[in-house]
Amino acid sequence: MRLSKVESLRKDIEIMSQNHEREVDMKDAIIQMLDRDLDDAEEQYQIALRSHLQNVDTLIDLYNSKVRQLEKEFEEEVLQIQSDFQTERTDLVSKHTRAKGELSEVIDLVDQQFRDSELEAKQDFDSYCEELKNKNLEDRNVLKIMLESQIEGLENHFANAAETYDQTTRQRTQQFRNLTAKDRNAAQTIEMQLKRLQRLQDTLSHWRMKIASNVKECEERNRLMREERDQISRHFQELKLRMNKMRDEQSARLMELSLQSRKCIQTLENQKKRAETILRYAELNRKLETEREKILPFYPITAIGDDPSIPEELATEARAMSSYALGHDGKQVEEWSYLDVFFRRYNRVLLDRVAIAKEKERLRNENEDLKSILKQYLDGISVNAQVLSDPNPLFVLNNRTNIQKRPFPSEQYIPVQNANVVVNQRSMMERN
């Protein structure tokens, strides 16, 4: 009996050993398969991360190209405004140059006319002076001849009288001669000064008339120039107002563009920070995943594996890609359904948190009840000032105590449903 029992035990041990080796091989195969799945999932994660970074770079490039285009349009508008301003300025300068040339010609013509009239007046004055001089010379010669004849007669008469008188008054005669000579010289000087004074008065009256005519002409010319200056000033003020208005409009547009650019940059920065936060939370979440979630992070796809015409390498690659872009039916997943797995896992974690919170609340209430019961028991077996002041079961009056019984909490059934089950049922309904 013992030998047969030993033999049966040995056979059982061999069978169990073979079963154990077979199970170990199966577990090793499963572990290798799960390891490959983990590598594929990590590769999918890296691909998704690179795609996201590429999309962010594309958005940044698009924004930069838009900003460059707006800057280019702004520079073109500025160049157009500058060219228009230069054109108008050239026209104004050319008009001013022409007007200045015309005024210069008018001034030269007036100066030429003034010089001609002055030359003619000078010639007339010189001719008139020559005539007066010749006439005066003739009158002077005639008067000189007459006076010389009279003087000779008088000199002879005076000489005779003088000789007689000189004999009596020689000294007074000498004084008279000196005074006569002085009088002659003074008369000549007075005559010369009167002629000079008359000539200066004539010249002064001529120049006064000339100045009066020039003043009238200059006043008219100055009035025209002032009107032209006022017109140019008004035109300049209008152009200045237009330029200031255009500059204010361009400044407002540039400010609005800068504000919009800053707002866009802030929005992109916020989105970038949010994406980095999501990726960081995903990395932290991967450290807290269970072994089942680490091994099977996505739902397997069986549509590709059922087709024997597809090679094994392509089927493996398709399975690796299917967790990201294909659904249970082998069709491409829509863009808004990429985060379904994340939402399922988030719902599972949220349900676990709610269940843990409910369990903590129940345990806290139970602990409070036990503490209350223990306190009532200790108060029932001990006597102190607090026991006597509080409700005590030892004080019995008319077969009643002053202890208030707490109502027993009724068990309420709280319906709970697993989110994974709901999602699976919904996906099965959609496939049907």
Tab-separated table of N, CA, C and O in Angstrom, residues 89-149:
chain	number	residue	atom	x	y	z
A	89	ARG	N	5.127	116.790	-51.947
A	89	ARG	CA	6.189	117.729	-51.556
A	89	ARG	C	6.956	118.221	-52.785
A	89	ARG	O	7.265	119.406	-52.913
A	90	THR	N	7.236	117.289	-53.742
A	90	THR	CA	7.928	117.683	-54.975
A	90	THR	C	7.092	118.674	-55.775
A	90	THR	O	7.607	119.669	-56.303
A	91	ASP	N	5.759	118.397	-55.849
A	91	ASP	CA	4.875	119.328	-56.560
A	91	ASP	C	4.885	120.708	-55.898
A	91	ASP	O	4.965	121.742	-56.582
A	92	LEU	N	4.762	120.718	-54.561
A	92	LEU	CA	4.769	122.001	-53.852
A	92	LEU	C	6.085	122.747	-54.053
A	92	LEU	O	6.107	123.963	-54.273
A	93	VAL	N	7.186	121.990	-53.971
A	93	VAL	CA	8.501	122.628	-54.144
A	93	VAL	C	8.639	123.191	-55.553
A	93	VAL	O	9.150	124.297	-55.769
A	94	SER	N	8.179	122.401	-56.565
A	94	SER	CA	8.264	122.887	-57.944
A	94	SER	C	7.389	124.125	-58.152
A	94	SER	O	7.814	125.109	-58.782
A	95	LYS	N	6.136	124.100	-57.586
A	95	LYS	CA	5.270	125.272	-57.697
A	95	LYS	C	5.903	126.483	-57.014
A	95	LYS	O	5.874	127.607	-57.544
A	96	HIS	N	6.448	126.231	-55.811
A	96	HIS	CA	7.100	127.329	-55.090
A	96	HIS	C	8.289	127.870	-55.888
A	96	HIS	O	8.511	129.088	-55.947
A	97	THR	N	9.049	126.975	-56.519
A	97	THR	CA	10.208	127.408	-57.310
A	97	THR	C	9.767	128.240	-58.513
A	97	THR	O	10.361	129.276	-58.823
A	98	ARG	N	8.676	127.768	-59.177
A	98	ARG	CA	8.176	128.538	-60.320
A	98	ARG	C	7.675	129.913	-59.884
A	98	ARG	O	7.949	130.938	-60.532
A	99	ALA	N	6.888	129.922	-58.765
A	99	ALA	CA	6.393	131.211	-58.275
A	99	ALA	C	7.545	132.133	-57.880
A	99	ALA	O	7.526	133.339	-58.152
A	100	LYS	N	8.558	131.525	-57.239
A	100	LYS	CA	9.720	132.308	-56.845
A	100	LYS	C	10.442	132.861	-58.068
A	100	LYS	O	10.893	134.020	-58.089
A	101	GLY	N	10.574	132.023	-59.124
A	101	GLY	CA	11.205	132.498	-60.355
A	101	GLY	C	10.425	133.637	-60.988
A	101	GLY	O	11.008	134.633	-61.464
A	102	GLU	N	9.050	133.475	-61.015
A	102	GLU	CA	8.230	134.540	-61.572
A	102	GLU	C	8.392	135.840	-60.784
A	102	GLU	O	8.518	136.936	-61.368
A	103	LEU	N	8.345	135.721	-59.425
A	103	LEU	CA	8.546	136.914	-58.600
A	103	LEU	C	9.921	137.529	-58.826
A	103	LEU	O	10.072	138.757	-58.855
A	104	SER	N	10.930	136.682	-58.992
A	104	SER	CA	12.277	137.198	-59.248
A	104	SER	C	12.324	137.947	-60.575
A	104	SER	O	12.950	139.017	-60.689
A	105	GLU	N	11.640	137.372	-61.590
A	105	GLU	CA	11.603	138.070	-62.879
A	105	GLU	C	10.885	139.406	-62.759
A	105	GLU	O	11.314	140.431	-63.330
A	106	VAL	N	9.739	139.418	-62.004
A	106	VAL	CA	9.015	140.681	-61.815
A	106	VAL	C	9.895	141.701	-61.098
A	106	VAL	O	9.945	142.886	-61.480
A	107	ILE	N	10.591	141.238	-60.053
A	107	ILE	CA	11.477	142.152	-59.304
A	107	ILE	C	12.588	142.680	-60.207
A	107	ILE	O	12.919	143.873	-60.190
A	108	ASP	N	13.183	141.794	-61.029
A	108	ASP	CA	14.245	142.243	-61.944
A	108	ASP	C	13.704	143.254	-62.955
A	108	ASP	O	14.370	144.260	-63.276
A	109	LEU	N	12.478	142.967	-63.471
A	109	LEU	CA	11.883	143.911	-64.431
A	109	LEU	C	11.630	145.281	-63.779
A	109	LEU	O	11.914	146.336	-64.374
A	110	VAL	N	11.081	145.251	-62.538
A	110	VAL	CA	10.836	146.526	-61.841
A	110	VAL	C	12.142	147.262	-61.580
A	110	VAL	O	12.238	148.497	-61.752
A	111	ASP	N	13.175	146.487	-61.179
A	111	ASP	CA	14.484	147.125	-60.951
A	111	ASP	C	15.024	147.721	-62.243
A	111	ASP	O	15.600	148.835	-62.245
A	112	GLN	N	14.859	147.002	-63.356
A	112	GLN	CA	15.338	147.519	-64.629
A	112	GLN	C	14.594	148.794	-65.019
A	112	GLN	O	15.188	149.788	-65.483
A	113	GLN	N	13.236	148.763	-64.813
A	113	GLN	CA	12.465	149.978	-65.121
A	113	GLN	C	12.890	151.142	-64.231
A	113	GLN	O	12.994	152.286	-64.682
A	114	PHE	N	13.130	150.829	-62.950
A	114	PHE	CA	13.568	151.889	-62.033
A	114	PHE	C	14.920	152.451	-62.462
A	114	PHE	O	15.133	153.675	-62.459
A	115	ARG	N	15.833	151.572	-62.854
A	115	ARG	CA	17.149	152.047	-63.304
A	115	ARG	C	17.021	152.880	-64.577
A	115	ARG	O	17.693	153.922	-64.738
A	116	ASP	N	16.155	152.427	-65.497
A	116	ASP	CA	15.974	153.190	-66.745
A	116	ASP	C	15.393	154.572	-66.452
A	116	ASP	O	15.859	155.606	-66.989
A	117	SER	N	14.324	154.595	-65.613
A	117	SER	CA	13.712	155.883	-65.278
A	117	SER	C	14.695	156.785	-64.538
A	117	SER	O	14.748	158.006	-64.761
A	118	GLU	N	15.489	156.163	-63.660
A	118	GLU	CA	16.495	156.950	-62.927
A	118	GLU	C	17.536	157.519	-63.880
A	118	GLU	O	17.952	158.683	-63.759
A	119	LEU	N	17.953	156.700	-64.870
A	119	LEU	CA	18.938	157.170	-65.841
A	119	LEU	C	18.373	158.320	-66.682
A	119	LEU	O	19.050	159.340	-66.918
A	120	GLU	N	17.080	158.148	-67.101
A	120	GLU	CA	16.464	159.220	-67.869
A	120	GLU	C	16.337	160.497	-67.050
A	120	GLU	O	16.625	161.622	-67.538
A	121	ALA	N	15.913	160.364	-65.785
A	121	ALA	CA	15.785	161.544	-64.932
A	121	ALA	C	17.141	162.221	-64.702
A	121	ALA	O	17.254	163.457	-64.696
A	122	LYS	N	18.153	161.374	-64.554
A	122	LYS	CA	19.487	161.925	-64.348
A	122	LYS	C	19.970	162.678	-65.587
A	122	LYS	O	20.566	163.766	-65.489
A	123	GLN	N	19.700	162.090	-66.759
A	123	GLN	CA	20.098	162.771	-67.992
A	123	GLN	C	19.357	164.102	-68.148
A	123	GLN	O	19.946	165.133	-68.514
A	124	ASP	N	18.004	164.077	-67.840
A	124	ASP	CA	17.242	165.326	-67.914
A	124	ASP	C	17.772	166.370	-66.935
A	124	ASP	O	17.898	167.578	-67.264
A	125	PHE	N	18.092	165.896	-65.753
A	125	PHE	CA	18.619	166.819	-64.744
A	125	PHE	C	19.960	167.411	-65.173
A	125	PHE	O	20.219	168.616	-65.015
A	126	ASP	N	20.824	166.541	-65.746
A	126	ASP	CA	22.129	167.039	-66.206
A	126	ASP	C	21.972	168.056	-67.342
A	126	ASP	O	22.657	169.099	-67.376
A	127	SER	N	21.057	167.735	-68.273
A	127	SER	CA	20.843	168.680	-69.394
A	127	SER	C	20.275	170.018	-68.889
A	127	SER	O	20.685	171.110	-69.334
A	128	TYR	N	19.308	169.909	-67.939
A	128	TYR	CA	18.733	171.129	-67.378
A	128	TYR	C	19.789	171.945	-66.635
A	128	TYR	O	19.829	173.183	-66.718
A	129	CYS	N	20.638	171.229	-65.893
A	129	CYS	CA	21.725	171.937	-65.184
A	129	CYS	C	22.676	172.626	-66.165
A	129	CYS	O	23.149	173.756	-65.917
A	130	GLU	N	22.994	171.973	-67.298
A	130	GLU	CA	23.874	172.582	-68.291
A	130	GLU	C	23.241	173.846	-68.886
A	130	GLU	O	23.922	174.877	-69.087
A	131	GLU	N	21.909	173.723	-69.169
A	131	GLU	CA	21.226	174.890	-69.711
A	131	GLU	C	21.244	176.046	-68.736
A	131	GLU	O	21.528	177.214	-69.102
A	132	LEU	N	20.901	175.740	-67.463
A	132	LEU	CA	20.942	176.799	-66.451
A	132	LEU	C	22.344	177.380	-66.292
A	132	LEU	O	22.535	178.609	-66.139
A	133	LYS	N	23.334	176.519	-66.363
A	133	LYS	CA	24.713	176.971	-66.205
A	133	LYS	C	25.110	177.891	-67.367
A	133	LYS	O	25.723	178.974	-67.160
A	134	ASN	N	24.742	177.470	-68.576
A	134	ASN	CA	25.089	178.311	-69.743
A	134	ASN	C	24.358	179.646	-69.683
A	134	ASN	O	24.935	180.711	-69.985
A	135	LYS	N	23.039	179.579	-69.279
A	135	LYS	CA	22.272	180.813	-69.190
A	135	LYS	C	22.865	181.736	-68.125
A	135	LYS	O	22.992	182.955	-68.324
A	136	ASN	N	23.206	181.166	-67.006
A	136	ASN	CA	23.806	181.968	-65.932
A	136	ASN	C	25.152	182.575	-66.369
A	136	ASN	O	25.500	183.706	-66.008
A	137	LEU	N	25.916	181.759	-67.153
A	137	LEU	CA	27.206	182.275	-67.626
A	137	LEU	C	27.006	183.469	-68.572
A	137	LEU	O	27.742	184.483	-68.502
A	138	GLU	N	25.985	183.343	-69.466
A	138	GLU	CA	25.728	184.455	-70.383
A	138	GLU	C	25.301	185.704	-69.622
A	138	GLU	O	25.815	186.825	-69.862
A	139	ASP	N	24.316	185.517	-68.676
A	139	ASP	CA	23.873	186.668	-67.880
A	139	ASP	C	25.016	187.251	-67.072
A	139	ASP	O	25.150	188.507	-66.921
A	140	ARG	N	25.819	186.399	-66.610
A	140	ARG	CA	26.951	186.853	-65.794
A	140	ARG	C	27.957	187.645	-66.639
A	140	ARG	O	28.489	188.679	-66.191
A	141	ASN	N	28.181	187.126	-67.844
A	141	ASN	CA	29.127	187.865	-68.719
A	141	ASN	C	28.591	189.249	-69.076
A	141	ASN	O	29.344	190.259	-69.066
A	142	VAL	N	27.244	189.279	-69.416
A	142	VAL	CA	26.652	190.574	-69.751
A	142	VAL	C	26.715	191.514	-68.564
A	142	VAL	O	27.119	192.694	-68.670
A	143	LEU	N	26.310	190.956	-67.401
A	143	LEU	CA	26.345	191.782	-66.195
A	143	LEU	C	27.768	192.171	-65.835
A	143	LEU	O	28.032	193.293	-65.357
A	144	LYS	N	28.675	191.263	-66.128
A	144	LYS	CA	30.078	191.559	-65.817
A	144	LYS	C	30.605	192.698	-66.689
A	144	LYS	O	31.318	193.587	-66.201
A	145	ILE	N	30.217	192.637	-67.982
A	145	ILE	CA	30.680	193.717	-68.886
A	145	ILE	C	30.110	195.061	-68.436
A	145	ILE	O	30.817	196.081	-68.371
A	146	MET	N	28.768	195.039	-68.130
A	146	MET	CA	28.142	196.277	-67.695
A	146	MET	C	28.770	196.774	-66.402
A	146	MET	O	29.083	197.965	-66.254
A	147	LEU	N	28.937	195.831	-65.467
A	147	LEU	CA	29.504	196.211	-64.185
A	147	LEU	C	30.950	196.664	-64.332
A	147	LEU	O	31.399	197.597	-63.640
A	148	GLU	N	31.678	195.995	-65.241
A	148	GLU	CA	33.080	196.394	-65.423
A	148	GLU	C	33.172	197.820	-65.975
A	148	GLU	O	34.019	198.616	-65.546
A	149	SER	N	32.213	198.116	-66.941
A	149	SER	CA	32.233	199.486	-67.488
A	149	SER	C	31.864	200.513	-66.415
A	149	SER	O	32.503	201.577	-66.292
